[in-house]
PDB file of C-alpha atoms in Angstrom:
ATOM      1  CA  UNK N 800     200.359   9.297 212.747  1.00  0.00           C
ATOM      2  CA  UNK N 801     199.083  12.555 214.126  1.00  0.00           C
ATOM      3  CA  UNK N 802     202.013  15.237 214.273  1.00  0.00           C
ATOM      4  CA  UNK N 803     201.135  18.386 216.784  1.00  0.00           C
ATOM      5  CA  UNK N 804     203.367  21.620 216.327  1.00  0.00           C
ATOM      6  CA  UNK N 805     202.367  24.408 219.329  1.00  0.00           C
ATOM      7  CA  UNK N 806     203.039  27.559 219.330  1.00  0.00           C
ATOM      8  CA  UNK N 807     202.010  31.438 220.763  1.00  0.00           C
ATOM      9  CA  UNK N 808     203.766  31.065 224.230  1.00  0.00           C
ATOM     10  CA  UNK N 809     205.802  34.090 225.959  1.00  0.00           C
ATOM     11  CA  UNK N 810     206.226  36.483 228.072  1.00  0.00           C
ATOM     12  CA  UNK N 811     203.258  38.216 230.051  1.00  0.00           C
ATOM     13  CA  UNK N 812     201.972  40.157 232.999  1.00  0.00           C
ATOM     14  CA  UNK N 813     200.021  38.747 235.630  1.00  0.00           C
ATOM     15  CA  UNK N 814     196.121  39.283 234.794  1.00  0.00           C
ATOM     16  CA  UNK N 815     197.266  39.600 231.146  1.00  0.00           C
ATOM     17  CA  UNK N 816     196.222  36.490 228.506  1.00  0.00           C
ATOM     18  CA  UNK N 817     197.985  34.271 225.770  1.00  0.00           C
ATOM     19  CA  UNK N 818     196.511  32.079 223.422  1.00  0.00           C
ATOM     20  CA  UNK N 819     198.281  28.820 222.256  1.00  0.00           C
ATOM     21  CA  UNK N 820     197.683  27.007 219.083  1.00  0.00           C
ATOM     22  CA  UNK N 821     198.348  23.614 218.639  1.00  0.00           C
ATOM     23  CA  UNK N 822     198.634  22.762 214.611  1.00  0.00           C
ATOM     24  CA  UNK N 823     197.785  18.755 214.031  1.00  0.00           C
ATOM     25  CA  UNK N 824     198.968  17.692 210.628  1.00  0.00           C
ATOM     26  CA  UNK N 825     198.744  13.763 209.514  1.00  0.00           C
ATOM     27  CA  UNK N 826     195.282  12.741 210.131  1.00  0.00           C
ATOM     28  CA  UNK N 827     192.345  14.343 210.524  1.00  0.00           C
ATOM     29  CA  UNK N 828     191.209  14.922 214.544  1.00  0.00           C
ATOM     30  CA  UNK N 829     187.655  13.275 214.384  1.00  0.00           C
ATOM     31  CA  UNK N 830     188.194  10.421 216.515  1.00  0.00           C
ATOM     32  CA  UNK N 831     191.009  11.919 219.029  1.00  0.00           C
ATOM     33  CA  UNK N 832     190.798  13.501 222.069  1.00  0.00           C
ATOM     34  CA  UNK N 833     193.373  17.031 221.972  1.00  0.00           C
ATOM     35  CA  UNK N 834     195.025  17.303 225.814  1.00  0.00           C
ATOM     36  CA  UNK N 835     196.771  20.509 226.733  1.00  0.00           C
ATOM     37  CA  UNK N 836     199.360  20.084 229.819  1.00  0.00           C
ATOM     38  CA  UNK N 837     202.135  21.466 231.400  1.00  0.00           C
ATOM     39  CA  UNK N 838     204.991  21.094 233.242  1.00  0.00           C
ATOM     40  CA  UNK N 839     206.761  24.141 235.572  1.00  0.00           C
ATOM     41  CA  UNK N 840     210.137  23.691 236.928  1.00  0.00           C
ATOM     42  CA  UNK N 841     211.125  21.204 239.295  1.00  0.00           C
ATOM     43  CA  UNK N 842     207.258  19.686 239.532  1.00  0.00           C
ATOM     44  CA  UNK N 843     205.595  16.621 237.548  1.00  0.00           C
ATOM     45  CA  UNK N 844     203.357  17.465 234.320  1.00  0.00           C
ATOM     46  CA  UNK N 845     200.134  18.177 235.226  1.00  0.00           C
ATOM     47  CA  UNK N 846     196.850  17.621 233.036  1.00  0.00           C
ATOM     48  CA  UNK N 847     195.041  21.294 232.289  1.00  0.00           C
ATOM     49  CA  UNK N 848     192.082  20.983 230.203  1.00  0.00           C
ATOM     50  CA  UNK N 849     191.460  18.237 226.803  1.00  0.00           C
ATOM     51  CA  UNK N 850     188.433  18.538 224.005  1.00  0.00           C
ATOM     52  CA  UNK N 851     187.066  15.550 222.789  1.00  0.00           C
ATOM     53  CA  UNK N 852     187.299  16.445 218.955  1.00  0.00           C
ATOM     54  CA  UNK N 853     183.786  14.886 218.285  1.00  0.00           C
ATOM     55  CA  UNK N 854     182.012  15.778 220.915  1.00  0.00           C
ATOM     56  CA  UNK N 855     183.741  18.853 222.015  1.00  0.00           C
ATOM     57  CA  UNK N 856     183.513  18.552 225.362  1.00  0.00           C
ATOM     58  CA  UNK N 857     186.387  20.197 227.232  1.00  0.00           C
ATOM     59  CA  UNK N 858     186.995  19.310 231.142  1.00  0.00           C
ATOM     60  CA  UNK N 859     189.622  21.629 232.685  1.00  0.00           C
ATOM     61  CA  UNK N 860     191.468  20.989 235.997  1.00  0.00           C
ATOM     62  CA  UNK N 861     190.334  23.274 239.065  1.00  0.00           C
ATOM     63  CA  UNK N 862     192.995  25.229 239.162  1.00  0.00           C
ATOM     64  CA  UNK N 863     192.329  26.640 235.291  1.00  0.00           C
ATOM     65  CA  UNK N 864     188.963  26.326 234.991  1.00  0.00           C
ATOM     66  CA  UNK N 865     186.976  29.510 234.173  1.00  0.00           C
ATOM     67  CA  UNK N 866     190.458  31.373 233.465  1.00  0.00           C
ATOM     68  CA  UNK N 867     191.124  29.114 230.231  1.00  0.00           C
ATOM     69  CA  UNK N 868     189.072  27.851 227.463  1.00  0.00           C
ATOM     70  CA  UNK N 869     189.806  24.734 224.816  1.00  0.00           C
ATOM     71  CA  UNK N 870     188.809  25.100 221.410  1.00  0.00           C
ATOM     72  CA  UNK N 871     189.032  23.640 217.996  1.00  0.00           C
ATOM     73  CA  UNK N 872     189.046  24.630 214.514  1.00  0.00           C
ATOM     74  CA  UNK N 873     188.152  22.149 212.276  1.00  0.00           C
ATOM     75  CA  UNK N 874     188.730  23.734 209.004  1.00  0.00           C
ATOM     76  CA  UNK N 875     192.448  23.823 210.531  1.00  0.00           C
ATOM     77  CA  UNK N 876     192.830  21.302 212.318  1.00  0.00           C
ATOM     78  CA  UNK N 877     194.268  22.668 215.248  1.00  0.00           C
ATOM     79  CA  UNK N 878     193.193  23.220 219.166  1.00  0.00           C
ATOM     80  CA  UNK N 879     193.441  26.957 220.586  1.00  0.00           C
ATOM     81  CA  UNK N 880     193.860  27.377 224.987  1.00  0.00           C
ATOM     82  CA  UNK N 881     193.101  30.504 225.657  1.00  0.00           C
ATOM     83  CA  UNK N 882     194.409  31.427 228.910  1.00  0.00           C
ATOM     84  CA  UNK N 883     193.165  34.842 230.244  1.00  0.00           C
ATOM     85  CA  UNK N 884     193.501  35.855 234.304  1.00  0.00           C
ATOM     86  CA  UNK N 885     197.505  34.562 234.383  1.00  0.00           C
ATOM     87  CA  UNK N 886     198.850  34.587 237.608  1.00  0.00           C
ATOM     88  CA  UNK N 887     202.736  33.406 238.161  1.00  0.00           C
ATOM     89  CA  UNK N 888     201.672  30.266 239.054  1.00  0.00           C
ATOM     90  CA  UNK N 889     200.543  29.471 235.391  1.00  0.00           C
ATOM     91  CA  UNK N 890     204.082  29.823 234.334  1.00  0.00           C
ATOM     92  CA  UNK N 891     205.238  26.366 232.679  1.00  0.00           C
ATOM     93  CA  UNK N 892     206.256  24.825 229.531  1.00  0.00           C
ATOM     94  CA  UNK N 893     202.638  24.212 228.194  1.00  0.00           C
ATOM     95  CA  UNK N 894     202.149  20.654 225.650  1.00  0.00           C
ATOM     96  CA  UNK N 895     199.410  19.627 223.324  1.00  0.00           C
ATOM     97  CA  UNK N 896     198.610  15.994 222.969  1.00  0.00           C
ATOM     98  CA  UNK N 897     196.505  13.653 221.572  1.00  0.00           C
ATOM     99  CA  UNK N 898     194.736  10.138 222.126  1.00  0.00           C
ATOM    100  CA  UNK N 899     192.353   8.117 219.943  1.00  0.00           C
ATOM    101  CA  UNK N 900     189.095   8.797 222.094  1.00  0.00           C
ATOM    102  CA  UNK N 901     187.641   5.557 221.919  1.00  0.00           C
ATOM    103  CA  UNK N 902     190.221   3.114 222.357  1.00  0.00           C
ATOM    104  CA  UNK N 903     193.219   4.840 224.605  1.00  0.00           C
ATOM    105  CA  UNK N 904     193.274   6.387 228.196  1.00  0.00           C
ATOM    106  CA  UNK N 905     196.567   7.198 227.681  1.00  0.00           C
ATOM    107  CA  UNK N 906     198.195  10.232 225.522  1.00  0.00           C
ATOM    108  CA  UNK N 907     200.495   9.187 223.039  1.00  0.00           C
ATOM    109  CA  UNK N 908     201.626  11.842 220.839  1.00  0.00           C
ATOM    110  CA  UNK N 909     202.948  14.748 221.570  1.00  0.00           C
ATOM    111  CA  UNK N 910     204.092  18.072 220.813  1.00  0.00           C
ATOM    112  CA  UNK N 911     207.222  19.965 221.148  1.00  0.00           C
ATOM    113  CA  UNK N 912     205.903  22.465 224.356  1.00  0.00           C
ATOM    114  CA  UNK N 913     205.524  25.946 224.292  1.00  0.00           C
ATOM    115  CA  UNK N 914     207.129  28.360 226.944  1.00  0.00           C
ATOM    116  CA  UNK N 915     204.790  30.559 229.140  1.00  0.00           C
ATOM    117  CA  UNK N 916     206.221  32.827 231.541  1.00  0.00           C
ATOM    118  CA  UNK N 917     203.841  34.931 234.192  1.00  0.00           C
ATOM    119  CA  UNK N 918     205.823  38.001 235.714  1.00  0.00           C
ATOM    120  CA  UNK N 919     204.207  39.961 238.797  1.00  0.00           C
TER     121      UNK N 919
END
């Protein structure tokens, strides 16, 4: 079983940029897909960006895409968003998850969430 640990949330200024790790322990990552999402107060989680591990390709929702950037390091197993352009809006607790590529649509471990706050 895949275990994810985030971390690297906080406090920023609008326009300013965070980077959050995502630490996978428990298996290696070659066959999962790594989802980043996130959930601001009072709304539902919404679905921000993923990397297929293999493959690496990385499809971001609209309303990230071109501020924030998925990566992966495989020598430590763990997924980097690098969020750059913050507005307020961004603010949200921000999750890593993961899926087995190949044989589940749905994301079924998770990580603990990270805290990202966007001041204007």
């Amino acid at each position: 079983q895949v275990h994810l640990v985030e971390s690297g949330g906080g406090l920023v200024q609008a326009g300013g940029s965070l980077r959050l790790s995502c630490a996978a322990s428990g298996r290696t990552l070659s066959a999962y897909t790594m989802g980043w999402f996130r959930q601001a107060p009072g709304k539902e989680r919404e679905f921000v960006g993923s990397i297929n591990w293999s493959t690496g390709t990385t499809p971001y929702a609209s309303s990230v895409k071109g501020r924030f950037t998925i990566s992966r390091d495989n020598t430590k197993n763990t997924v980097y968003l690098q969020m750059n352009s913050l507005r307020p809006e961004d603010t949200a607790v921000y999750y890593c998850a993961a899926r087995l590529t190949l044989t589940s649509r749905d994301y079924n471990v998770w990580g603990q969430g990270t805290q990202v706050t966007v001041s204007s």
